[in-house]
């Protein structure tokens, strides 16, 4: 399987280079040259298969002959053994035709684990084969850092430096990063905001000498392997609800558009889906784009669902590329202009292609709180604020057939907000209960790029 850039100015690469490379050198995102697809029989068969086996089939369709099927299966089995539920992504029914798919049974209690756990195994495997060692630098405002640390701790060929704004993430989120004991993990509390952390990250990646010296890598959601790993639970949940004979709708709490785009990927691979509902909080760039055809960056507002406080959704470029019939010139023009103007006017034909599949809904803070309360009252389920954005969206869109809301975080990750809304403070599940008493280990540094860069170099070379 070859991967091409959405901007058409970079050479096609294989799976290994697409995974380890992240962003294409022309600034575009890698997408498969052709969509692999599964027959109806094969999709129906997923209903009877353990999750890791479906994951190995889906990822294997993209890896092609670059990873032996038995190696892929072994990596998927190991990755999903870290989940605390045997089904990996179980479903809970919350209405006559409505289900919640719980993506939060991984070690850091957020859906980022689903992709990160397998990504870490893929990295170690692919790097080991090349005799290469990489350093992952990630800046986190919440869930990504914890998921990355949990996934990569103990990796042989990867070191991780996670930087976060001191005092600006929750204690639970911080502890998922700072309590790892493995020496290949370093955490840094930076004096400054998340935007300062992002700027430092950018400066580090622009420093070619540093990049080469430590083989710097990123694990953000533009990595196609993460998307492929997220397509898996669309297949398993849809098959459980009767696909391909019966097609379901999906409601996806969205920020960077990786999760919802993964549903689109599953469709390209042959899975029938009726509607993909993109639920946002008041950071509604995606909801506005699908409604009006204008994709326009706004100012980021802090909400109860912080993992979705994003005003430019990286993976949208991949959908745009498909909607303009895979025209790299048009995609490049639009997204290069967006970098300067913050606006893309989606051509009418492309917009109707998008609207045939996607509906966007923006949910207020009030509605988010009400959805947490109503779900608890009507079903006894305690849901987190991100999931609540998805549940609240159900009231805005008429949907026929079975509907799955993706639950992207465990309520215990947001104990204060959930407790305040519902009167019930969620407890950490078994296995993570010791989080509060584990010893923390992190360094404190000023928010200066040069200081952090020197730290990364010393850690990588030490
Ligand atoms: C990352 C995240 C999201 C948003 O997912 P995208 O793929 O960025 O759209 C939603 N909820 C939680 C809890 C997350 O961590």
Coordinates of C-alpha atoms and ligand atoms in Angstrom, one line a residue:
X1 CA 0.0 0.0 0.0
X2 CA 1.4 3.4 -1.0
X3 CA 0.5 6.7 0.7
X4 CA 0.3 10.0 -1.1
X5 CA 0.2 13.6 0.2
X6 CA -3.0 15.6 0.1
X7 CA -0.9 18.5 -1.4
X8 CA 0.6 16.4 -4.2
X9 CA 4.2 17.7 -4.0
X10 CA 5.8 14.9 -2.0
X11 CA 6.7 11.5 -3.3
X12 CA 4.5 8.5 -2.5
X13 CA 5.8 6.4 0.4
X14 CA 5.0 3.0 2.0
X15 CA 3.3 2.3 5.3
X16 CA 6.5 2.5 7.3
X17 CA 7.5 5.9 6.1
X18 CA 3.9 7.3 6.3
X19 CA 3.7 6.1 10.0
X20 CA 7.2 7.2 11.1
X21 CA 7.1 10.4 9.0
X22 CA 3.9 11.9 10.3
X23 CA 3.3 15.0 8.2
X24 CA 4.3 14.8 4.5
X25 CA 7.3 17.0 3.5
X26 CA 5.1 19.3 1.4
X27 CA 3.0 20.1 4.5
X28 CA 0.2 17.8 3.4
X29 CA -1.2 14.7 5.1
X30 CA -0.7 11.2 4.0
X31 CA -3.7 9.2 2.6
X32 CA -3.7 5.8 1.0
X33 CA -3.3 5.9 -2.8
X34 CA -6.4 3.6 -3.0
X35 CA -8.8 2.6 -0.4
X36 CA -8.6 -1.1 0.6
X37 CA -12.0 -2.6 1.0
X38 CA -13.7 -5.6 2.7
X39 CA -16.5 -7.7 1.2
X40 CA -19.9 -7.8 2.9
X41 CA -19.2 -11.3 4.2
X42 CA -15.9 -10.3 5.7
X43 CA -17.6 -7.3 7.5
X44 CA -20.4 -9.6 8.8
X45 CA -17.7 -11.9 10.1
X46 CA -16.2 -9.2 12.3
X47 CA -19.2 -9.7 14.6
X48 CA -17.8 -13.0 15.7
X49 CA -14.1 -12.0 16.0
X50 CA -12.2 -10.7 19.0
X51 CA -11.3 -7.0 18.8
X52 CA -7.5 -7.5 18.3
X53 CA -8.2 -9.7 15.3
X54 CA -10.4 -7.1 13.6
X55 CA -7.7 -4.5 14.4
X56 CA -5.1 -6.7 12.7
X57 CA -7.2 -7.1 9.6
X58 CA -8.0 -3.4 9.3
X59 CA -4.4 -2.2 10.0
X60 CA -3.1 -5.0 7.9
X61 CA -5.1 -3.8 4.9
X62 CA -3.0 -0.5 5.1
X63 CA 0.3 -2.1 6.0
X64 CA 0.2 -4.5 3.1
X65 CA 3.4 -6.6 2.9
X66 CA 5.4 -4.2 5.1
X67 CA 4.3 -6.0 8.3
X68 CA 3.8 -9.8 8.5
X69 CA 0.2 -10.7 9.5
X70 CA 1.4 -12.7 12.5
X71 CA 3.4 -9.7 13.7
X72 CA 0.5 -7.4 13.3
X73 CA -1.8 -9.7 15.2
X74 CA 0.7 -10.1 18.0
X75 CA 1.1 -6.3 18.3
X76 CA -2.7 -5.8 18.3
X77 CA -3.2 -8.5 21.0
X78 CA -0.5 -7.0 23.2
X79 CA -1.9 -3.4 22.6
X80 CA -5.5 -4.3 23.6
X81 CA -4.5 -6.6 26.5
X82 CA -3.8 -3.2 28.2
X83 CA -7.5 -2.5 28.3
X84 CA -9.5 -3.3 31.4
X85 CA -12.6 -4.6 29.5
X86 CA -12.4 -7.9 27.6
X87 CA -14.5 -6.6 24.7
X88 CA -12.0 -3.6 24.4
X89 CA -14.8 -1.3 23.1
X90 CA -18.0 -2.5 24.7
X91 CA -21.4 -0.9 24.1
X92 CA -24.1 0.2 26.6
X93 CA -27.7 0.8 25.5
X94 CA -29.1 4.2 26.6
X95 CA -32.3 4.3 24.5
X96 CA -34.5 2.1 22.3
X97 CA -32.2 2.5 19.3
X98 CA -29.3 4.4 21.0
X99 CA -26.0 2.9 22.2
X100 CA -22.8 4.3 23.7
X101 CA -19.6 2.8 22.5
X102 CA -17.1 3.0 25.5
X103 CA -13.7 3.9 24.1
X104 CA -12.3 4.7 27.5
X105 CA -11.2 1.3 28.9
X106 CA -7.6 1.9 28.1
X107 CA -4.9 2.7 30.7
X108 CA -5.3 6.5 30.6
X109 CA -9.2 6.3 30.5
X110 CA -9.5 8.3 27.2
X111 CA -10.2 7.1 23.7
X112 CA -6.7 8.3 22.6
X113 CA -5.4 5.0 24.1
X114 CA -7.2 3.0 21.4
X115 CA -4.9 4.3 18.7
X116 CA -1.8 5.1 20.9
X117 CA -1.4 1.6 22.3
X118 CA -1.0 0.1 18.8
X119 CA 0.9 3.1 17.5
X120 CA 3.6 2.5 20.1
X121 CA 4.0 -1.1 19.2
X122 CA 4.1 -0.2 15.5
X123 CA 6.8 2.4 16.2
X124 CA 9.0 0.0 18.2
X125 CA 8.6 -2.7 15.6
X126 CA 9.3 -0.5 12.5
X127 CA 12.2 1.4 14.2
X128 CA 13.8 -1.8 15.5
X129 CA 13.8 -3.2 12.0
X130 CA 15.7 -0.1 10.8
X131 CA 18.1 -0.1 13.8
X132 CA 16.8 3.4 14.5
X133 CA 15.9 5.2 17.7
X134 CA 13.5 8.2 17.9
X135 CA 12.5 10.8 20.4
X136 CA 8.9 11.8 20.6
X137 CA 8.2 15.3 21.8
X138 CA 4.6 16.0 22.6
X139 CA 2.9 19.0 24.1
X140 CA -0.4 18.2 25.8
X141 CA -3.3 20.2 27.2
X142 CA -4.9 17.0 28.4
X143 CA -5.3 13.5 27.2
X144 CA -2.7 13.0 24.5
X145 CA 0.3 13.1 26.9
X146 CA -1.1 10.6 29.3
X147 CA -2.0 8.2 26.5
X148 CA 1.4 8.6 24.9
X149 CA 3.3 8.0 28.1
X150 CA 1.1 4.9 28.9
X151 CA 1.7 3.6 25.4
X152 CA 5.4 4.2 25.0
X153 CA 6.7 3.5 28.5
X154 CA 9.2 0.7 28.3
X155 CA 9.5 1.0 24.5
X156 CA 13.0 -0.1 23.3
X157 CA 13.5 2.3 20.4
X158 CA 11.6 5.4 21.5
X159 CA 12.1 8.0 24.2
X160 CA 9.2 10.4 25.1
X161 CA 9.4 13.9 26.3
X162 CA 5.9 15.2 27.3
X163 CA 5.6 18.9 28.1
X164 CA 2.6 20.5 29.7
X165 CA 1.6 23.9 31.0
X166 CA 2.2 23.9 34.8
X167 CA -1.0 24.2 36.8
X168 CA -3.3 24.2 33.8
X169 CA -4.2 20.5 33.4
X170 CA -6.1 18.5 35.9
X171 CA -4.4 16.4 38.6
X172 CA -5.7 13.1 37.1
X173 CA -4.4 14.1 33.7
X174 CA -1.0 15.1 35.1
X175 CA -0.6 11.9 37.1
X176 CA -1.2 9.7 34.1
X177 CA 2.0 11.3 32.7
X178 CA 4.1 11.9 35.7
X179 CA 3.8 8.5 37.5
X180 CA 5.4 6.3 34.8
X181 CA 8.6 4.8 36.3
X182 CA 10.3 3.8 33.0
X183 CA 13.5 5.7 32.2
X184 CA 12.5 6.3 28.6
X185 CA 9.8 8.8 29.7
X186 CA 10.5 12.4 30.8
X187 CA 7.8 14.9 31.7
X188 CA 8.3 18.7 31.9
X189 CA 6.0 21.2 33.6
X190 CA 6.5 24.4 31.6
X191 CA 5.8 27.8 33.1
X192 CA 3.3 29.2 30.6
X193 CA 0.1 28.3 28.7
X194 CA -0.7 25.5 26.3
X195 CA -0.1 27.8 23.4
X196 CA 3.4 28.5 24.8
X197 CA 4.0 24.7 24.8
X198 CA 2.8 24.5 21.2
X199 CA 5.1 27.3 20.2
X200 CA 8.1 25.5 21.9
X201 CA 7.1 22.2 20.1
X202 CA 7.1 24.1 16.8
X203 CA 10.4 25.7 17.4
X204 CA 11.9 22.3 18.3
X205 CA 10.6 20.7 15.0
X206 CA 12.0 23.7 13.0
X207 CA 15.5 23.2 14.4
X208 CA 16.9 20.8 11.8
X209 CA 20.1 20.1 13.8
X210 CA 18.0 19.0 16.8
X211 CA 15.6 17.1 14.6
X212 CA 18.4 15.0 13.1
X213 CA 20.4 14.6 16.3
X214 CA 17.6 13.1 18.3
X215 CA 15.4 11.8 15.3
X216 CA 12.5 13.9 16.6
X217 CA 9.0 12.5 16.0
X218 CA 5.4 13.6 16.8
X219 CA 2.4 11.4 17.6
X220 CA -0.4 13.8 16.9
X221 CA -3.7 12.7 15.3
X222 CA -2.5 13.5 11.8
X223 CA -0.6 10.1 11.9
X224 CA -2.5 7.8 9.5
X225 CA -1.9 4.8 11.7
X226 CA -3.9 6.4 14.4
X227 CA -6.8 7.0 12.0
X228 CA -6.6 3.4 10.8
X229 CA -6.7 2.2 14.4
X230 CA -9.8 4.3 15.0
X231 CA -11.6 2.9 12.0
X232 CA -11.6 -0.5 13.8
X233 CA -14.3 0.2 16.4
X234 CA -16.6 1.4 13.7
X235 CA -16.3 -2.0 12.2
X236 CA -16.7 -3.9 15.5
X237 CA -19.7 -1.9 16.8
X238 CA -21.5 -1.8 13.4
X239 CA -21.1 -5.5 12.9
X240 CA -22.4 -6.1 16.4
X241 CA -25.5 -4.1 15.5
X242 CA -26.1 -6.0 12.2
X243 CA -23.9 -4.4 9.6
X244 CA -23.5 -4.7 6.7
X245 CA -27.3 -5.6 6.4
X246 CA -28.3 -3.0 8.9
X247 CA -26.4 0.4 8.8
X248 CA -26.0 2.5 11.9
X249 CA -25.5 6.2 12.5
X250 CA -22.5 7.5 14.6
X251 CA -22.4 10.6 16.7
X252 CA -18.8 11.7 17.3
X253 CA -17.6 14.3 19.9
X254 CA -15.0 16.1 17.8
X255 CA -12.1 18.4 18.0
X256 CA -9.3 17.6 15.6
X257 CA -11.6 15.5 13.4
X258 CA -9.5 12.4 13.6
X259 CA -12.2 10.2 15.2
X260 CA -15.1 11.3 12.9
X261 CA -12.8 11.0 9.8
X262 CA -11.9 7.4 10.9
X263 CA -15.7 6.7 10.4
X264 CA -15.4 8.0 6.9
X265 CA -12.4 5.8 6.4
X266 CA -14.4 2.8 7.5
X267 CA -17.0 3.7 4.9
X268 CA -14.5 3.9 2.2
X269 CA -13.4 0.4 3.2
X270 CA -16.9 -0.9 2.6
X271 CA -18.8 -0.3 5.9
X272 CA -22.3 1.1 5.3
X273 CA -22.9 4.0 7.7
X274 CA -26.1 6.1 7.5
X275 CA -24.9 9.4 9.0
X276 CA -21.8 10.7 10.8
X277 CA -22.8 13.4 13.2
X278 CA -19.9 15.6 14.2
X279 CA -20.7 17.0 17.6
X280 CA -18.6 20.0 18.8
X281 CA -18.7 22.3 21.8
X282 CA -18.8 26.0 21.3
X283 CA -15.6 25.7 19.4
X284 CA -17.7 24.9 16.4
X285 CA -15.5 25.3 13.3
X286 CA -16.6 21.9 12.0
X287 CA -20.3 22.4 12.8
X288 CA -20.3 25.7 10.9
X289 CA -18.3 24.3 8.0
X290 CA -20.8 21.5 7.3
X291 CA -23.8 23.8 7.8
X292 CA -22.6 26.8 5.8
X293 CA -19.7 25.7 3.6
X294 CA -17.4 28.2 5.2
X295 CA -14.5 26.6 7.2
X296 CA -13.4 29.6 9.3
X297 CA -11.1 29.6 12.4
X298 CA -12.5 31.4 15.5
X299 CA -11.0 32.2 18.8
X300 CA -10.6 29.2 21.1
X301 CA -13.0 29.2 24.1
X302 CA -12.4 27.1 27.2
X303 CA -15.3 24.6 27.8
X304 CA -16.3 21.6 30.0
X305 CA -14.9 19.4 27.2
X306 CA -11.3 20.7 26.9
X307 CA -10.1 18.0 24.5
X308 CA -12.4 19.5 21.9
X309 CA -11.3 23.1 22.5
X310 CA -9.8 23.3 19.0
X311 CA -10.5 25.8 16.2
X312 CA -8.7 24.2 13.3
X313 CA -9.3 20.6 12.7
X314 CA -6.1 19.1 11.1
X315 CA -7.8 16.0 9.7
X316 CA -10.4 18.1 7.8
X317 CA -7.7 18.5 5.0
X318 CA -8.1 14.7 4.4
X319 CA -11.8 15.0 3.9
X320 CA -11.5 18.1 1.8
X321 CA -9.0 16.2 -0.5
X322 CA -11.6 13.5 -1.1
X323 CA -14.5 15.9 -1.5
X324 CA -12.7 17.8 -4.3
X325 CA -12.2 14.4 -6.0
X326 CA -8.6 14.0 -4.8
X327 CA -7.3 17.2 -6.6
X328 CA -4.0 17.9 -4.8
X329 CA -3.6 21.4 -6.4
X330 CA -7.0 22.5 -5.1
X331 CA -6.3 21.1 -1.7
X332 CA -2.9 22.8 -1.5
X333 CA -4.3 26.1 -2.6
X334 CA -7.1 26.0 0.0
X335 CA -5.0 25.0 3.0
X336 CA -2.0 27.2 2.2
X337 CA -4.5 30.1 2.0
X338 CA -6.1 28.9 5.2
X339 CA -2.8 29.2 7.1
X340 CA -2.9 32.9 6.3
X341 CA -6.5 33.9 6.2
X342 CA -8.1 31.3 8.5
X343 CA -10.9 30.8 6.0
X344 CA -11.8 28.2 3.3
X345 CA -14.9 28.5 1.2
X346 CA -15.8 24.9 0.3
X347 CA -16.8 24.6 -3.3
X348 CA -20.5 23.8 -3.6
X349 CA -19.9 20.3 -5.2
X350 CA -17.5 19.4 -2.5
X351 CA -19.9 20.7 0.2
X352 CA -22.7 18.5 -1.0
X353 CA -20.4 15.5 -1.1
X354 CA -19.5 16.2 2.6
X355 CA -23.1 16.8 3.6
X356 CA -24.2 13.5 2.1
X357 CA -22.3 11.9 5.0
X358 CA -21.7 14.4 7.7
X359 CA -23.9 16.6 9.8
X360 CA -22.4 19.1 12.3
X361 CA -24.0 20.1 15.5
X362 CA -22.6 22.6 18.1
X363 CA -23.6 22.0 21.7
X364 CA -23.7 24.7 24.5
X365 CA -22.3 24.3 28.0
X366 CA -25.8 24.2 29.4
X367 CA -26.8 21.4 27.0
X368 CA -23.7 19.5 28.0
X369 CA -24.6 19.6 31.7
X370 CA -28.2 18.7 31.0
X371 CA -27.1 15.7 28.9
X372 CA -25.0 14.4 31.8
X373 CA -28.0 14.8 34.2
X374 CA -30.6 13.3 31.9
X375 CA -28.4 10.3 31.0
X376 CA -27.8 9.5 34.7
X377 CA -31.5 9.9 35.5
X378 CA -32.8 7.9 32.5
X379 CA -30.2 5.1 32.4
X380 CA -28.0 5.2 35.6
X381 CA -24.9 5.8 33.4
X382 CA -22.5 8.5 34.4
X383 CA -21.0 10.1 31.3
X384 CA -18.1 12.6 30.9
X385 CA -18.6 16.1 29.4
X386 CA -17.1 15.1 26.0
X387 CA -19.5 12.1 25.7
X388 CA -22.3 14.5 26.9
X389 CA -21.7 16.7 23.9
X390 CA -22.4 13.7 21.7
X391 CA -25.5 12.7 23.6
X392 CA -26.8 16.2 23.5
X393 CA -26.4 16.2 19.7
X394 CA -29.0 13.4 19.4
X395 CA -31.8 16.0 20.1
X396 CA -30.7 18.1 17.1
X397 CA -30.6 15.6 14.3
X398 CA -33.4 13.2 13.2
X399 CA -31.8 9.8 12.8
X400 CA -33.3 6.5 11.6
X401 CA -31.9 3.1 12.6
X402 CA -29.5 2.2 15.3
X403 CA -27.3 5.1 16.5
X404 CA -24.0 4.8 18.3
X405 CA -22.6 7.7 20.4
X406 CA -18.8 7.4 20.8
X407 CA -17.9 7.9 24.5
X408 CA -14.4 9.3 24.4
X409 CA -13.5 9.6 28.1
X410 CA -14.3 8.0 31.4
X411 CA -16.3 10.3 33.7
X412 CA -13.6 9.8 36.4
X413 CA -11.2 11.9 34.3
X414 CA -13.4 14.9 35.1
X415 CA -14.5 14.3 38.7
X416 CA -15.2 18.0 39.6
X417 CA -17.3 18.9 36.5
X418 CA -19.2 15.6 36.5
X419 CA -19.8 15.9 40.3
X420 CA -21.0 19.5 40.0
X421 CA -23.4 18.7 37.2
X422 CA -24.9 15.4 38.5
X423 CA -24.3 15.4 42.3
X424 CA -22.4 12.1 41.8
X425 CA -18.6 12.2 41.9
X426 CA -17.3 9.4 39.7
X427 CA -14.6 7.1 41.2
X428 CA -11.6 5.9 39.3
X429 CA -12.0 2.4 38.0
X430 CA -10.1 -0.6 39.4
X431 CA -6.6 -0.6 38.2
X432 CA -6.2 3.1 38.2
X433 CA -7.3 3.7 41.8
X434 CA -3.7 3.8 43.0
X435 CA -3.0 6.8 40.7
X436 CA -3.4 9.3 43.5
X437 CA -0.8 7.6 45.7
X438 CA 1.8 6.9 43.0
X439 CA 5.1 8.8 43.1
X440 CA 5.3 11.7 40.6
X441 CA 8.4 12.4 38.6
X442 CA 8.8 15.6 36.5
X443 CA 11.0 18.6 35.9
X444 CA 10.0 22.2 36.0
X445 CA 11.4 24.5 33.3
X446 CA 10.8 28.0 32.1
X447 CA 8.7 28.4 28.9
X448 CA 11.7 29.1 26.7
X449 CA 12.3 27.1 23.5
X450 CA 16.1 27.0 23.9
X451 CA 15.9 25.6 27.4
X452 CA 13.4 22.9 26.4
X453 CA 15.4 22.0 23.3
X454 CA 18.6 21.6 25.4
X455 CA 16.6 19.4 27.8
X456 CA 15.3 17.2 25.0
X457 CA 18.8 16.8 23.5
X458 CA 20.3 15.9 26.8
X459 CA 17.6 13.4 27.6
X460 CA 17.7 11.8 24.2
X461 CA 21.5 11.4 24.3
X462 CA 21.7 10.4 27.9
Ligands
LIG1 C1 -9.1 13.9 21.6 C2 -10.4 13.9 22.2 C3 -11.6 14.2 21.5 C4 -11.6 14.7 20.0 O1 -11.2 13.8 19.1 P1 -10.7 14.3 17.6 O2 -10.2 13.0 17.0 O3 -9.6 15.3 17.9 O4 -11.9 14.9 17.0 C5 -12.8 14.0 22.1 N1 -12.9 13.6 23.4 C6 -11.8 13.3 24.1 C7 -12.0 12.9 25.5 C8 -10.5 13.4 23.5 O5 -9.4 13.1 24.3

